mmCIF file of C-alpha atoms and ligand atoms in Angstrom:
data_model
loop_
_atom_site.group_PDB
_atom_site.id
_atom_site.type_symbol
_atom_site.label_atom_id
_atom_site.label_comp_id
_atom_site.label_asym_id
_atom_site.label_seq_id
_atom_site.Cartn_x
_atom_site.Cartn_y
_atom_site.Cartn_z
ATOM 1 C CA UNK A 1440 153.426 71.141 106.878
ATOM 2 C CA UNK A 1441 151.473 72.781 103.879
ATOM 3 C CA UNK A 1442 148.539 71.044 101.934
ATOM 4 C CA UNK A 1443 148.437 70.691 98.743
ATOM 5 C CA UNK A 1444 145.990 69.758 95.713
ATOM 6 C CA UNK A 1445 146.992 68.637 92.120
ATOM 7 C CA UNK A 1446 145.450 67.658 88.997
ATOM 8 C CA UNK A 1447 147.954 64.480 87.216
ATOM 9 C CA UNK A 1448 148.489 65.516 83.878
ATOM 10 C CA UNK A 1449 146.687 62.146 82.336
ATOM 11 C CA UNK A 1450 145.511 64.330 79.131
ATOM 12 C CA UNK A 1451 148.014 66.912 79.087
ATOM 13 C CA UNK A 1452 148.569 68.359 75.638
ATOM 14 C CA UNK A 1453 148.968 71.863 73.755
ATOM 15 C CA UNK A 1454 146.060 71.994 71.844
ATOM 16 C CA UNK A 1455 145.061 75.860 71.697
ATOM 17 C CA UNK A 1456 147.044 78.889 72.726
ATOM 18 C CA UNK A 1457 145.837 81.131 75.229
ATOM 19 C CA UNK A 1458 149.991 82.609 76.241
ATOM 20 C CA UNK A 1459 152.817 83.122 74.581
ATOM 21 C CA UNK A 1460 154.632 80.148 75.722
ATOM 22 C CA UNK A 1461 151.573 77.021 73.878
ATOM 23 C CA UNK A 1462 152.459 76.440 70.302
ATOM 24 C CA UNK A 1463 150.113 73.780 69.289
ATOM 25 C CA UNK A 1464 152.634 72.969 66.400
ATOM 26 C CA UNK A 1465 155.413 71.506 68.813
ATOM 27 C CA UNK A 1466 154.922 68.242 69.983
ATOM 28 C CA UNK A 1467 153.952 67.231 73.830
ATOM 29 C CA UNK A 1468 154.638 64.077 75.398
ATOM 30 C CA UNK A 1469 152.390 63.148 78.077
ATOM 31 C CA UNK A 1470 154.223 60.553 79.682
ATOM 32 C CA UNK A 1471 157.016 62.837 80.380
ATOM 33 C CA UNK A 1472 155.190 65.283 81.827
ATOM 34 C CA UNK A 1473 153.280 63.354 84.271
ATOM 35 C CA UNK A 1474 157.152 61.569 85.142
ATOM 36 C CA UNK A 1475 158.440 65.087 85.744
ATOM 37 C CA UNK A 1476 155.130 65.983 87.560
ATOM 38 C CA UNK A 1477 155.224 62.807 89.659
ATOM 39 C CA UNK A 1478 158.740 64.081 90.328
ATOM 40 C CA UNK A 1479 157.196 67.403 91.990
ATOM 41 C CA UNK A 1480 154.757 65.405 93.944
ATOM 42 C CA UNK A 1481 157.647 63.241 95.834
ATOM 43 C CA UNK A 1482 159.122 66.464 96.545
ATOM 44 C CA UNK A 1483 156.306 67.565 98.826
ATOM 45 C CA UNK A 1484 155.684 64.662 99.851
ATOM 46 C CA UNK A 1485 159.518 64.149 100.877
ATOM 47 C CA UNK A 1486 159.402 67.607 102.765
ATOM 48 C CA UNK A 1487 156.675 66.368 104.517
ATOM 49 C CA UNK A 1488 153.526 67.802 102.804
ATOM 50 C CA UNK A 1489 150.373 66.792 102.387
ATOM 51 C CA UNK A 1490 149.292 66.176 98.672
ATOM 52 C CA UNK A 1491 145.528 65.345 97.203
ATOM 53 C CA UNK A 1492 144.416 65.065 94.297
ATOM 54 C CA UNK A 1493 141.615 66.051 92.011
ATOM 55 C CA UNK A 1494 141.324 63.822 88.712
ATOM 56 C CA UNK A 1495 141.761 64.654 85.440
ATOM 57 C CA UNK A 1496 139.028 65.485 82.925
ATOM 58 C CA UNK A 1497 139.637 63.873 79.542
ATOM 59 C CA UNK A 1498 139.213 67.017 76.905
ATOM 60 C CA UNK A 1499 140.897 69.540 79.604
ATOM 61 C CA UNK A 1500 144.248 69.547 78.519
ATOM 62 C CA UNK A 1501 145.298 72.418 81.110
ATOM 63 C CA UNK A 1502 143.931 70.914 84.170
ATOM 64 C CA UNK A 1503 147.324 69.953 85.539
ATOM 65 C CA UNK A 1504 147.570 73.980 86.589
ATOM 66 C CA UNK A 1505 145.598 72.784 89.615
ATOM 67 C CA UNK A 1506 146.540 76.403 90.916
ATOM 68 C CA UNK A 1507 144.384 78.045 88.795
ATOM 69 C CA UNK A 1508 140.998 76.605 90.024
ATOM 70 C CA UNK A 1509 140.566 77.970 92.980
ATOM 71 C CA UNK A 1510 142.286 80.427 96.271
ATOM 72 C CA UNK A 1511 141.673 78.729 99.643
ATOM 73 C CA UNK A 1512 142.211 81.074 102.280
ATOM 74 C CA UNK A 1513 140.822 80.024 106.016
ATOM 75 C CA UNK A 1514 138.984 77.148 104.831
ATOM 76 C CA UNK A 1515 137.344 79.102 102.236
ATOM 77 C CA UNK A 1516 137.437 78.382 99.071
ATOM 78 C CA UNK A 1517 136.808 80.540 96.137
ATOM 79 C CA UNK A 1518 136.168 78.845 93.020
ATOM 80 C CA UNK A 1519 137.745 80.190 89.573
ATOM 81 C CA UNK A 1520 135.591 81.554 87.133
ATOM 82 C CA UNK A 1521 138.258 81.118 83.635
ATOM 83 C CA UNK A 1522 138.867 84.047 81.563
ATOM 84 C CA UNK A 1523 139.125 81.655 78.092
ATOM 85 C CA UNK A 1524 135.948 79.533 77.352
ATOM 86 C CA UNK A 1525 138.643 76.595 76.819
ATOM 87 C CA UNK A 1526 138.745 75.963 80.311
ATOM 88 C CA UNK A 1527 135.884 77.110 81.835
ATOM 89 C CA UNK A 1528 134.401 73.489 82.039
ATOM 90 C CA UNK A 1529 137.450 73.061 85.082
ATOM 91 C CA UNK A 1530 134.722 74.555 87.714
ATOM 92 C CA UNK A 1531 132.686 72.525 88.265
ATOM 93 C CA UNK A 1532 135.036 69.663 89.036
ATOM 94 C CA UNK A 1533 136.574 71.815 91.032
ATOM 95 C CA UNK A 1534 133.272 73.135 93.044
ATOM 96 C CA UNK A 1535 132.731 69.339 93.301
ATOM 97 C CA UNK A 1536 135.887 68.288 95.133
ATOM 98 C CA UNK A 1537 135.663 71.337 97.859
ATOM 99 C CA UNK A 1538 132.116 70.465 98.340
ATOM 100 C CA UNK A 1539 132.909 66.391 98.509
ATOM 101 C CA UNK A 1540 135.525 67.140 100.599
ATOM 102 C CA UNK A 1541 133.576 69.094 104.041
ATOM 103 C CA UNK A 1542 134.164 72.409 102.708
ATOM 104 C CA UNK A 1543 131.283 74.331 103.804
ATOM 105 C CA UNK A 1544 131.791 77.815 102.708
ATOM 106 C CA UNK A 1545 132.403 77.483 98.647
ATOM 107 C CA UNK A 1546 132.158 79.763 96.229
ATOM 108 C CA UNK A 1547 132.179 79.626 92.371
ATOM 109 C CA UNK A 1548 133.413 83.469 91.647
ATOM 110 C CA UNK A 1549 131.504 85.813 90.002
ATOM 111 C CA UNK A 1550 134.261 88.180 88.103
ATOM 112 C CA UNK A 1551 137.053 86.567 85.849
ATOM 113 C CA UNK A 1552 139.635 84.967 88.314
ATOM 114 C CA UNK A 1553 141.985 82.141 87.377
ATOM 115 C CA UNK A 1554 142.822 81.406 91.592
ATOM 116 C CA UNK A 1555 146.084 81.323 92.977
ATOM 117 C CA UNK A 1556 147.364 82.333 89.274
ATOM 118 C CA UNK A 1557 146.319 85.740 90.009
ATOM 119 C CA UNK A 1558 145.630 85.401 93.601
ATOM 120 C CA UNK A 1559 149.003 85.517 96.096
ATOM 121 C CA UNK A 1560 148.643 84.891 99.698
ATOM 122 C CA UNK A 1561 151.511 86.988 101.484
ATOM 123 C CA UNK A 1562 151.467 86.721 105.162
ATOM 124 C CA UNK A 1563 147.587 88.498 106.403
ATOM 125 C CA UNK A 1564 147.260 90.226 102.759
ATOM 126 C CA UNK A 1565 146.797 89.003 99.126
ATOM 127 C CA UNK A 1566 148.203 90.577 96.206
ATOM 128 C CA UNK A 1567 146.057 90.147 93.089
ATOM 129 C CA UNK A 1568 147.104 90.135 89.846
ATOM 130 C CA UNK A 1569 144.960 91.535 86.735
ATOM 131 C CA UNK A 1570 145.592 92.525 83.302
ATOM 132 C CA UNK A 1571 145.372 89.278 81.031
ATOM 133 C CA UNK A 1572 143.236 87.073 82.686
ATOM 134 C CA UNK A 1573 141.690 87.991 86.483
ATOM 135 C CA UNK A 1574 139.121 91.107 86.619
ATOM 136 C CA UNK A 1575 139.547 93.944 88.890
ATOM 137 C CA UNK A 1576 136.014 93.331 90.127
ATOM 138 C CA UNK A 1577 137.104 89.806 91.190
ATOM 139 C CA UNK A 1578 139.493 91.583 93.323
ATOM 140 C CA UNK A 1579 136.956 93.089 95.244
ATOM 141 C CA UNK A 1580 135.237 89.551 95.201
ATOM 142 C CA UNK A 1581 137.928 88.369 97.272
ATOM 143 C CA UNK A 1582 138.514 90.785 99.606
ATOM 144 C CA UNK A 1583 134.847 90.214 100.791
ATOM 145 C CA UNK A 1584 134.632 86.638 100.688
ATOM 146 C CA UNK A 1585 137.766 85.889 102.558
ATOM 147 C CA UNK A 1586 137.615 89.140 104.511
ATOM 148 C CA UNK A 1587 141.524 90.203 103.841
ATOM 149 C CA UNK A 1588 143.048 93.018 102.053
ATOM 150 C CA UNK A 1589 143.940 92.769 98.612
ATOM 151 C CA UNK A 1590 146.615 94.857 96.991
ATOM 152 C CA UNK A 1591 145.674 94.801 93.824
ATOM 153 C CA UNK A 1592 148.753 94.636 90.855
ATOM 154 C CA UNK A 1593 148.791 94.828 87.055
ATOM 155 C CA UNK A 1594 150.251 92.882 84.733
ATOM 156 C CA UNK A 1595 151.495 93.958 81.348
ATOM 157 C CA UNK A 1596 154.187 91.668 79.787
ATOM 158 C CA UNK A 1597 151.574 88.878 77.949
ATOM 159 C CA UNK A 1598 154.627 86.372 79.137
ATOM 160 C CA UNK A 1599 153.672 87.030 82.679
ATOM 161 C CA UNK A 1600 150.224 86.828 81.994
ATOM 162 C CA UNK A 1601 149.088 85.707 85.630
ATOM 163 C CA UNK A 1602 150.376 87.262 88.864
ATOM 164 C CA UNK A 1603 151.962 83.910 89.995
ATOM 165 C CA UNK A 1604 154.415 83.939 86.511
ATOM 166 C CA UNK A 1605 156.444 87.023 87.548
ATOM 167 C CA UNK A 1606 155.842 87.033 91.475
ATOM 168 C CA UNK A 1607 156.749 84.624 93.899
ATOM 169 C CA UNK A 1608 155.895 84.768 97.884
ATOM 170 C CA UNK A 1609 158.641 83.380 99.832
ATOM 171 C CA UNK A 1610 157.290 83.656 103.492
ATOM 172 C CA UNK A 1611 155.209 85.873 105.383
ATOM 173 C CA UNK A 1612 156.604 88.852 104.561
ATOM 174 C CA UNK A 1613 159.148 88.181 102.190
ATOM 175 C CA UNK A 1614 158.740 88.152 98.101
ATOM 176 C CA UNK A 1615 160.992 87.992 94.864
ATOM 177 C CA UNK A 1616 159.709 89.386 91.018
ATOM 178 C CA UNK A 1617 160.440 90.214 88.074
ATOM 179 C CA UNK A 1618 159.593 94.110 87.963
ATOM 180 C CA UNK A 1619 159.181 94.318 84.185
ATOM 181 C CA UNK A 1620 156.262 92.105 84.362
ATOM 182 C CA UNK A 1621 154.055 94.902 86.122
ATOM 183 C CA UNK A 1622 152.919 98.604 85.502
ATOM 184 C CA UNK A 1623 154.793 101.534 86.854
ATOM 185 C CA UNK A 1624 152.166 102.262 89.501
ATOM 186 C CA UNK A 1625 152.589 98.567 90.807
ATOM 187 C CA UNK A 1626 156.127 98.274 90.789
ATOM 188 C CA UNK A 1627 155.998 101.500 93.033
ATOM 189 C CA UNK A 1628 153.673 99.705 95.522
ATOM 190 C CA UNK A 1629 155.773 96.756 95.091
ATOM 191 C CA UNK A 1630 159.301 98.915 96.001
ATOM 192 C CA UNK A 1631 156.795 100.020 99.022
ATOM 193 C CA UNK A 1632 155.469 97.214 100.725
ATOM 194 C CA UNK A 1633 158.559 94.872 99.824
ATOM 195 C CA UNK A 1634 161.503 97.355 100.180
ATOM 196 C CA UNK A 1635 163.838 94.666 100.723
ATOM 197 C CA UNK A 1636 162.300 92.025 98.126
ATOM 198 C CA UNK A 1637 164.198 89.396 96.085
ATOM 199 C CA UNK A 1638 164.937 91.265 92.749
ATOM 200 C CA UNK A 1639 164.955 88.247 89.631
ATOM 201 C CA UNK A 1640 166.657 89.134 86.213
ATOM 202 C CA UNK A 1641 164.498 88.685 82.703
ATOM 203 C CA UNK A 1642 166.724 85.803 82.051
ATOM 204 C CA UNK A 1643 165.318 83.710 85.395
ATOM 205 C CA UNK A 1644 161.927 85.550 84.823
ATOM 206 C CA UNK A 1645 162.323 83.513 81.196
ATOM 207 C CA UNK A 1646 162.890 80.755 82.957
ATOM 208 C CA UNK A 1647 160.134 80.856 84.530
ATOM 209 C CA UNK A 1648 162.048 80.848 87.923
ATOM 210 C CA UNK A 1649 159.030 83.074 89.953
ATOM 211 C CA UNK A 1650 156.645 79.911 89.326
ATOM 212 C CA UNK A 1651 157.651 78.243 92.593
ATOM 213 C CA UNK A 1652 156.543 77.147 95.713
ATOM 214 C CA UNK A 1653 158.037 77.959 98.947
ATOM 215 C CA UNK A 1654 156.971 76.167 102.370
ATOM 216 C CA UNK A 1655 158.642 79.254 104.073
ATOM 217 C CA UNK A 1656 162.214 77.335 104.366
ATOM 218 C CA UNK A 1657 162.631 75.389 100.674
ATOM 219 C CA UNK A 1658 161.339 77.173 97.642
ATOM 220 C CA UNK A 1659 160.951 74.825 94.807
ATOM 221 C CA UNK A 1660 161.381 76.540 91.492
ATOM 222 C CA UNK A 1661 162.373 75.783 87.987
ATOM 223 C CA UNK A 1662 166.308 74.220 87.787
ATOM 224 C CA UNK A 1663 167.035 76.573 84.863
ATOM 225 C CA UNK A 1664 166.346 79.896 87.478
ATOM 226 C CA UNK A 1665 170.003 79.553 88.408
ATOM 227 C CA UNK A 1666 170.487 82.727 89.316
ATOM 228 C CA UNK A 1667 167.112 83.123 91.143
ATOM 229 C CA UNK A 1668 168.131 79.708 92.725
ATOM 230 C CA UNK A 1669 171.488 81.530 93.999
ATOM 231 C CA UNK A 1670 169.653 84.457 95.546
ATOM 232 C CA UNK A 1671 166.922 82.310 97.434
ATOM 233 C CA UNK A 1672 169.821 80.700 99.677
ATOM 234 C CA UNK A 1673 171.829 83.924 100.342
ATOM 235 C CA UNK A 1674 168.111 85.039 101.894
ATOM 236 C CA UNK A 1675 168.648 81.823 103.618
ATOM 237 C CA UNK A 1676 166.177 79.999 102.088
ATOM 238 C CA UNK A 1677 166.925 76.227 100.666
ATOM 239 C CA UNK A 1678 166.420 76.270 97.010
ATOM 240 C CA UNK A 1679 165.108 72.907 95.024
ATOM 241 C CA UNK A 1680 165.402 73.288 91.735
ATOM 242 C CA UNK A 1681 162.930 70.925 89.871
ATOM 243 C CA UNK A 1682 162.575 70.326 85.631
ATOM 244 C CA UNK A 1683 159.228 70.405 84.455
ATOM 245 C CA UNK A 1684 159.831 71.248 80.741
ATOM 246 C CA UNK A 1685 156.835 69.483 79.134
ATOM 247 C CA UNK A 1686 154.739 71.334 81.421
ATOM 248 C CA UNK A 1687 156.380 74.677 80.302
ATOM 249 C CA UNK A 1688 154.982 74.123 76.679
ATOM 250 C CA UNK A 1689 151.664 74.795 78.228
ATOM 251 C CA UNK A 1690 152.915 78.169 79.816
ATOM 252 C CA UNK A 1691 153.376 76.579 83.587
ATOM 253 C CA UNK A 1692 155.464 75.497 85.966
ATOM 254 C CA UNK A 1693 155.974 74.283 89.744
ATOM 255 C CA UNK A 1694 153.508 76.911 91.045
ATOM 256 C CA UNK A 1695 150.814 76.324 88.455
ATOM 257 C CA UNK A 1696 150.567 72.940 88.974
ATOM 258 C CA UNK A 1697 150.096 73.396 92.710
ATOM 259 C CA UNK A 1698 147.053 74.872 94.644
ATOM 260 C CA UNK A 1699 147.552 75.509 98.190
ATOM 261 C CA UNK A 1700 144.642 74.574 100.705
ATOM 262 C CA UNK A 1701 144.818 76.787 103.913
ATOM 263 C CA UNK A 1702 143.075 75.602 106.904
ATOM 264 C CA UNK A 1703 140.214 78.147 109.139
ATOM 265 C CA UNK A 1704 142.729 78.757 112.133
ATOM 266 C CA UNK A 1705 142.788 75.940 114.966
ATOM 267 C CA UNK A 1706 141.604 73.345 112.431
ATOM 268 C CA UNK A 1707 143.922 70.984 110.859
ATOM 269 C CA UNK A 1708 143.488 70.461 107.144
HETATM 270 N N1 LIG B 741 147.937 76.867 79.673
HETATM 271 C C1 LIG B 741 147.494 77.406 80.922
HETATM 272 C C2 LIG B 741 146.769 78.709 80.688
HETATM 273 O O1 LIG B 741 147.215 79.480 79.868
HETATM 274 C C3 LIG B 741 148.626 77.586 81.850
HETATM 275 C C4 LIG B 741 148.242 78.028 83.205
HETATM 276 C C5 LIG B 741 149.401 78.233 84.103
HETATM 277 N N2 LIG B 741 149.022 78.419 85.437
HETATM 278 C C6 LIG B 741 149.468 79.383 86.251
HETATM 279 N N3 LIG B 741 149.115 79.335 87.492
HETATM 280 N N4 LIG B 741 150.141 80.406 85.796
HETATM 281 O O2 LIG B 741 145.777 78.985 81.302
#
């Protein structure tokens, strides 16, 4: 069972563009989104998840990417500090929940770092992300705080413009990505550390198939991945492919909109 926290999509709109994928021109409709996010929701709650929630702040139109506010590794929690001033007022709601809710050891970071965008748990490491939107120095940050290495990976494709857009972690020691998305010096330490690693095309990486969540055994990713979706079962994983195409305007997907809490060991969560 994994634990979750998400942000319902109440005041979801594209109202500025910070990637690629926002045009404020095309029109949004809330109601579908938070339909097609409720959708997501029953899905891990289905599987047997746990899911809380954080609530929406009117004005923050990108709050629904729960996964940027925060990484919780252990119990710990280290609180985003937004690259964009548009959603830097996310924080604090977010410091407020992990405090409200018997976190102890919380930290609002001091570097640039948009969470579990940039931040990937994978097994006892984390690979980082960097290039658009986390700094190097948060890096660093993290490796101290939660006391874990960090391989750190850059990003260069301002389509993939967090970590968690072009790299998914499948289990423990298994990942899939989209190599364009990275420099040559982290694609080698990708080849490296995940010789055997789930390869995606730039037409599933377009999908935005490498935003999903897996639970270790189903891997939840954007329908429209189908060849990504095809490659996660022959790895023996079961594949769920799930539509949320309002929340694409905004640049996000299944993985955006979730933020995984991790328990300190021996403590359930
Ligand atoms: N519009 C949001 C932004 O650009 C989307 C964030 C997507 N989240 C993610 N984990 N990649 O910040």
């Amino acid at each position: 069972m994994r634990h979750y926290l998400m942000v319902r999509p109440a005041h979801f709109d594209v109202e500025y563009s910070i990637n690629p994928w926002m045009d404020p021109g095309k029109p949004t409709d809330t109601r579908l989104a938070i339909t097609q996010w409720e959708g997501l929701r029953d899905l891990y709650l289905e599987l047997g998840h746990r899911v809380d929630l954080l609530d929406p702040v009117p004005g923050l139109p990108d709050m629904v990417y729960a996964a940027n506010g925060a990484t919780v590794v252990n119990g710990r929690a280290l609180v985003a500090r937004f690259h964009h001033r548009h959603r830097r007022p996310e924080s604090p709601a977010y410091l407020k929940w992990f405090t409200g809710n018997g976190y102890r050891d919380v930290r609002q970071a001091r570097w640039d770092n948009e969470g579990e965008g940039d931040f990937l748990v994978a097994g006892t490491r984390i690979l980082a992300g960097s290039g658009f939107r986390t700094d190097r120095r948060a890096h660093d940050e993290a490796a101290e705080f939660f006391g874990v290495p960090v391989v750190g990976l850059t990003l260069t494709d301002p389509r993939y413009y967090h970590l968690d857009t072009a790299l998914t972690v499948l289990d423990d020691d298994m990942i899939m990505y989209f190599p364009g998305a990275f420099t040559e010096d982290s694609r080698e330490r990708l080849e490296k550390l995940y010789p055997d690693a789930v390869i995606a095309s730039a037409a599933d990486a377009a999908a935005f198939g490498l935003n999903a969540v897996s639970d270790g055994r189903h891997v939840l990713l954007p329908q429209a991945a189908t060849g990504l979706i095809a490659r996660v079962r022959e790895r023996g994983f079961e594949p769920i492919g799930v539509d949320l195409s309002e929340l694409l305007k905004g640049g996000g997907s299944v993985k955006c909109c979730t933020l995984e809490l991790r328990p300190a060991p021996g403590r359930a969560s």
